[in-house]
PDB file of C-alpha atoms in Angstrom:
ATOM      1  CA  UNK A 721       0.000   0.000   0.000  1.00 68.00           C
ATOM      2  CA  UNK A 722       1.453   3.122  -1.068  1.00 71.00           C
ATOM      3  CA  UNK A 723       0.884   6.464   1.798  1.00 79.00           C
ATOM      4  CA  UNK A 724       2.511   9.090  -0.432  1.00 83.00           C
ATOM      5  CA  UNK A 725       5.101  11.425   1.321  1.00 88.00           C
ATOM      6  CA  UNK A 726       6.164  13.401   4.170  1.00 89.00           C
ATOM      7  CA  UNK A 727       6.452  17.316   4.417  1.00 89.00           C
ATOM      8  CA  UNK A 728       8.200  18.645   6.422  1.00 92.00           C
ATOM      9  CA  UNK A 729       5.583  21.053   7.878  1.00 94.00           C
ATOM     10  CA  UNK A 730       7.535  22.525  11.282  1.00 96.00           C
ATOM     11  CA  UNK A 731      10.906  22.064  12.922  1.00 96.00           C
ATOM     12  CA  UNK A 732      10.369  21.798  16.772  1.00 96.00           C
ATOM     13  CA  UNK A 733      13.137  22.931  19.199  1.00 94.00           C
ATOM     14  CA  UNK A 734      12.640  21.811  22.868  1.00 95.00           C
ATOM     15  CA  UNK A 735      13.341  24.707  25.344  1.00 95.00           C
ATOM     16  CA  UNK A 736      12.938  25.572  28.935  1.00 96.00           C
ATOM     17  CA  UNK A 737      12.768  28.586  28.420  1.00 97.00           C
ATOM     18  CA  UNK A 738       9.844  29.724  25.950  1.00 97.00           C
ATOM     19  CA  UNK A 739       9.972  33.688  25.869  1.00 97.00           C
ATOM     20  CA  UNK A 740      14.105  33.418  25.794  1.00 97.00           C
ATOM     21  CA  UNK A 741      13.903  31.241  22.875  1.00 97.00           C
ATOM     22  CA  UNK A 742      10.817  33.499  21.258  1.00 98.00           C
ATOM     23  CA  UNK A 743      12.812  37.032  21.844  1.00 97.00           C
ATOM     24  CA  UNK A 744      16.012  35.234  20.675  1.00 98.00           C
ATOM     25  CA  UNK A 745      15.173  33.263  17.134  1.00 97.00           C
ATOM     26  CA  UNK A 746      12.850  35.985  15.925  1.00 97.00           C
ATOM     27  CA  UNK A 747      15.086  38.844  16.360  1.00 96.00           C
ATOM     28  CA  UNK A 748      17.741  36.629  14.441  1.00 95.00           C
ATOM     29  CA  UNK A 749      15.229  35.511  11.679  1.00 96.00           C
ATOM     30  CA  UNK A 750      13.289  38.465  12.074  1.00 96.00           C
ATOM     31  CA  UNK A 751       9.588  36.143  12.021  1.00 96.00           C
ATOM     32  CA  UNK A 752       6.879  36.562  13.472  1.00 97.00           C
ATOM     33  CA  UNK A 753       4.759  34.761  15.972  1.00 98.00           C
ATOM     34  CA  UNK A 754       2.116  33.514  14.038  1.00 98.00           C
ATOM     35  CA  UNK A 755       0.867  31.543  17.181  1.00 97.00           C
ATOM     36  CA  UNK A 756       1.535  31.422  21.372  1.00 98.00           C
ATOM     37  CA  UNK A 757       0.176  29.900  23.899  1.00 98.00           C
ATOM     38  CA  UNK A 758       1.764  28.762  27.700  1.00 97.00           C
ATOM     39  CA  UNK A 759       3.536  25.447  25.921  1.00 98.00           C
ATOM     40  CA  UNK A 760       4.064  26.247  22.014  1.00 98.00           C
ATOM     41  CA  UNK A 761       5.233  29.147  19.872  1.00 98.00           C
ATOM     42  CA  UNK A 762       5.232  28.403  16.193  1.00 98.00           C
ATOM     43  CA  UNK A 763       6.840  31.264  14.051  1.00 97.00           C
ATOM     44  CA  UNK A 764       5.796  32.014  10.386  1.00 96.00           C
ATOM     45  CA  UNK A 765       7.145  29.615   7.779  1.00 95.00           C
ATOM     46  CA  UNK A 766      11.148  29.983   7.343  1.00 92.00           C
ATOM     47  CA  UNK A 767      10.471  30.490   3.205  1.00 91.00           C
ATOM     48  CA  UNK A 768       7.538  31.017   1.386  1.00 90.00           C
ATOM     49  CA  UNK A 769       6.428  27.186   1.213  1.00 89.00           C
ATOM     50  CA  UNK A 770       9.099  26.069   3.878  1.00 92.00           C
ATOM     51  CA  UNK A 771       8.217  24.770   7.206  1.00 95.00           C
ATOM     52  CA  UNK A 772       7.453  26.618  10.655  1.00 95.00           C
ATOM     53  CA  UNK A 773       9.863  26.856  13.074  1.00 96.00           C
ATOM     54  CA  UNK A 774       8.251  26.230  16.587  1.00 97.00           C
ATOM     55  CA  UNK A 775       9.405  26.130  20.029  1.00 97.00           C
ATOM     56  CA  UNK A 776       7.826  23.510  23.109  1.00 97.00           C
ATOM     57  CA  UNK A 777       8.322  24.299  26.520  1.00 97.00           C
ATOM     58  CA  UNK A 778      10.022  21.243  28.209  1.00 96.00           C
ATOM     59  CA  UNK A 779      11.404  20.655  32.241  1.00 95.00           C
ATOM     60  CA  UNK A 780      14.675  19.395  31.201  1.00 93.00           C
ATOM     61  CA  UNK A 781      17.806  21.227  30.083  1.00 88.00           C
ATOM     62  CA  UNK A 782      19.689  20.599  26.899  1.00 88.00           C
ATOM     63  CA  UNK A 783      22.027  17.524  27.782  1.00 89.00           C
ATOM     64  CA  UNK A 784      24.203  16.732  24.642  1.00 89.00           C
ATOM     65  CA  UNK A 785      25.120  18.217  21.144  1.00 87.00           C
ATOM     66  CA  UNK A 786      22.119  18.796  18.675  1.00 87.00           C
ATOM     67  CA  UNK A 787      21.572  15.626  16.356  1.00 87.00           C
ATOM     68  CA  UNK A 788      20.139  18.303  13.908  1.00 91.00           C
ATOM     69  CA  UNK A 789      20.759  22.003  13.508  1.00 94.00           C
ATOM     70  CA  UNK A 790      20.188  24.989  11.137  1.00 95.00           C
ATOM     71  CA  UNK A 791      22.566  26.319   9.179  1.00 95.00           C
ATOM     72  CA  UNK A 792      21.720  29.929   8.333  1.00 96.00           C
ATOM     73  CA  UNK A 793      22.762  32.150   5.538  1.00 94.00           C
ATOM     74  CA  UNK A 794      23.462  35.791   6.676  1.00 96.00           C
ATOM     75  CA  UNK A 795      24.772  39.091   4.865  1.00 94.00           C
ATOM     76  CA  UNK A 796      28.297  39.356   7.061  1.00 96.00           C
ATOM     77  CA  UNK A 797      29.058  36.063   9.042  1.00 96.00           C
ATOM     78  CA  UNK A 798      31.546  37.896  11.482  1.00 96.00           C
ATOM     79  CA  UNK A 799      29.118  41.015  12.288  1.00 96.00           C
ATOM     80  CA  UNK A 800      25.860  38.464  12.756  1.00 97.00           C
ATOM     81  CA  UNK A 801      28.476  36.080  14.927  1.00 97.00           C
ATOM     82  CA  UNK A 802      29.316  38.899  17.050  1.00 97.00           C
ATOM     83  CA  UNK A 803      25.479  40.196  17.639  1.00 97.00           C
ATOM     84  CA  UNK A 804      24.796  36.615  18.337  1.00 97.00           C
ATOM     85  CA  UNK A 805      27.482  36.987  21.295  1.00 98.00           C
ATOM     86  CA  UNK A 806      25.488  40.379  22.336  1.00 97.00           C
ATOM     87  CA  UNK A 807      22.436  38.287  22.812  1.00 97.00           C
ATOM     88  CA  UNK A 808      23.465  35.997  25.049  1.00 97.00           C
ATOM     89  CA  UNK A 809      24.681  33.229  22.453  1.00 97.00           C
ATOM     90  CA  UNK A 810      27.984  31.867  22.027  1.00 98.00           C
ATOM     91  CA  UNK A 811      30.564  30.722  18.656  1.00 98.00           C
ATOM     92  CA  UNK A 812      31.637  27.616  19.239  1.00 98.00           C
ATOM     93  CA  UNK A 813      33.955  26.950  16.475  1.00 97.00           C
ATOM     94  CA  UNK A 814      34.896  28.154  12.552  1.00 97.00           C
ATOM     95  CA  UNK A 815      35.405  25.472   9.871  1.00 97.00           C
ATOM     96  CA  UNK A 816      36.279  25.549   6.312  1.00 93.00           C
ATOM     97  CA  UNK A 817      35.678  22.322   4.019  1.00 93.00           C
ATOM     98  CA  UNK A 818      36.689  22.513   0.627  1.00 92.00           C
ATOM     99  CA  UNK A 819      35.316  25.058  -1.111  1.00 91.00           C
ATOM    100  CA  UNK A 820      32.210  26.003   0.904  1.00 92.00           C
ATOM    101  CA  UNK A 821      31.748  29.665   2.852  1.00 94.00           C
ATOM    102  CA  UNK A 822      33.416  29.498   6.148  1.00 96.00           C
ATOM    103  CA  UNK A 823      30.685  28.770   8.745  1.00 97.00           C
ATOM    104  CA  UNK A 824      31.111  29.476  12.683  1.00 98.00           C
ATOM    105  CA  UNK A 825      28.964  26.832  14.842  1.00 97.00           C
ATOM    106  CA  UNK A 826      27.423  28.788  17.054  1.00 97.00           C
ATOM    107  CA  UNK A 827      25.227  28.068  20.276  1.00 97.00           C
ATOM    108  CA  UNK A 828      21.911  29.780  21.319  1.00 96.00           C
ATOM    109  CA  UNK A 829      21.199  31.253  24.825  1.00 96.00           C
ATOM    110  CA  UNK A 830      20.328  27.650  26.068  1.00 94.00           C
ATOM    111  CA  UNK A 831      23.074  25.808  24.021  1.00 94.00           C
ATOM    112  CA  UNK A 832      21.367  24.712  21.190  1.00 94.00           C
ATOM    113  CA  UNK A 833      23.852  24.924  18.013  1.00 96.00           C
ATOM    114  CA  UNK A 834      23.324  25.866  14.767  1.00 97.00           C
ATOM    115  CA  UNK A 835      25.872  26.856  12.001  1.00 97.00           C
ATOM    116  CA  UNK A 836      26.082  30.408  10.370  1.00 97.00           C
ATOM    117  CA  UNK A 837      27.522  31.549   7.503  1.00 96.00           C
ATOM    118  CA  UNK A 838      27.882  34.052   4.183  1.00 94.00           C
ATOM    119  CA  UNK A 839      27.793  33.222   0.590  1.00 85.00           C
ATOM    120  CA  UNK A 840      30.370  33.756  -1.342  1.00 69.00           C
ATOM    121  CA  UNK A 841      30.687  36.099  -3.629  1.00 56.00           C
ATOM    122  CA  UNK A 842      31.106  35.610  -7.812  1.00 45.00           C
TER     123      UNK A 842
END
């Protein structure tokens, strides 16, 4: 029997911390809040037809590295690393691989990584 396919409709992140995690992620993205309530914050769609990204309130902390991150395309990776910092986030490390951008790793308020970086230019 055939059931068709997934979409990807929203990308949860656990947090402890809802209205950190709110202020934090839309002033990065700049999204919206498209909906709130005292467990769930889903922000509007990361693309035009892409998926939410959403935020549940959980008890426990963050306990080991991310199994699955973001990686997010900005204008000037050192000057959006460095108002990361300002926020209350941290850069974990810098990579280059072959001939993609160089990316920092970076870590949210409550640890949760995700990967930053700027296209190059032709």
């Amino acid at each position: 029997m055939r059931t068709g396919k997934g979409i990807v409709s929203t990308i949860m992140h656990d947090t402890t911390d809802l209205d950190g995690a709110v202020a934090f992620w839309t002033e990065i993205l700049g999204l919206e809040v498209v909906h709130r309530d005292e467990s769930y914050a889903y922000l509007g769609r990361l693309s035009s037809d892409g998926p939410h990204l959403a935020f549940q309130l959980v008890p426990e902390a963050k306990a080991a590295k991310n199994r699955l991150h973001l990686d997010v395309r900005v204008p000037d990776r050192e000057a959006f690393a460095e108002r990361i910092v300002a926020m209350g986030g941290s850069i974990l490390a810098e990579h280059q691989h072959g001939d993609y951008p160089v990316w920092n790793v970076m870590a949210d308020p409550q640890g949760n990584e995700f990967c930053i970086y700027s296209a190059k230019s032709s």
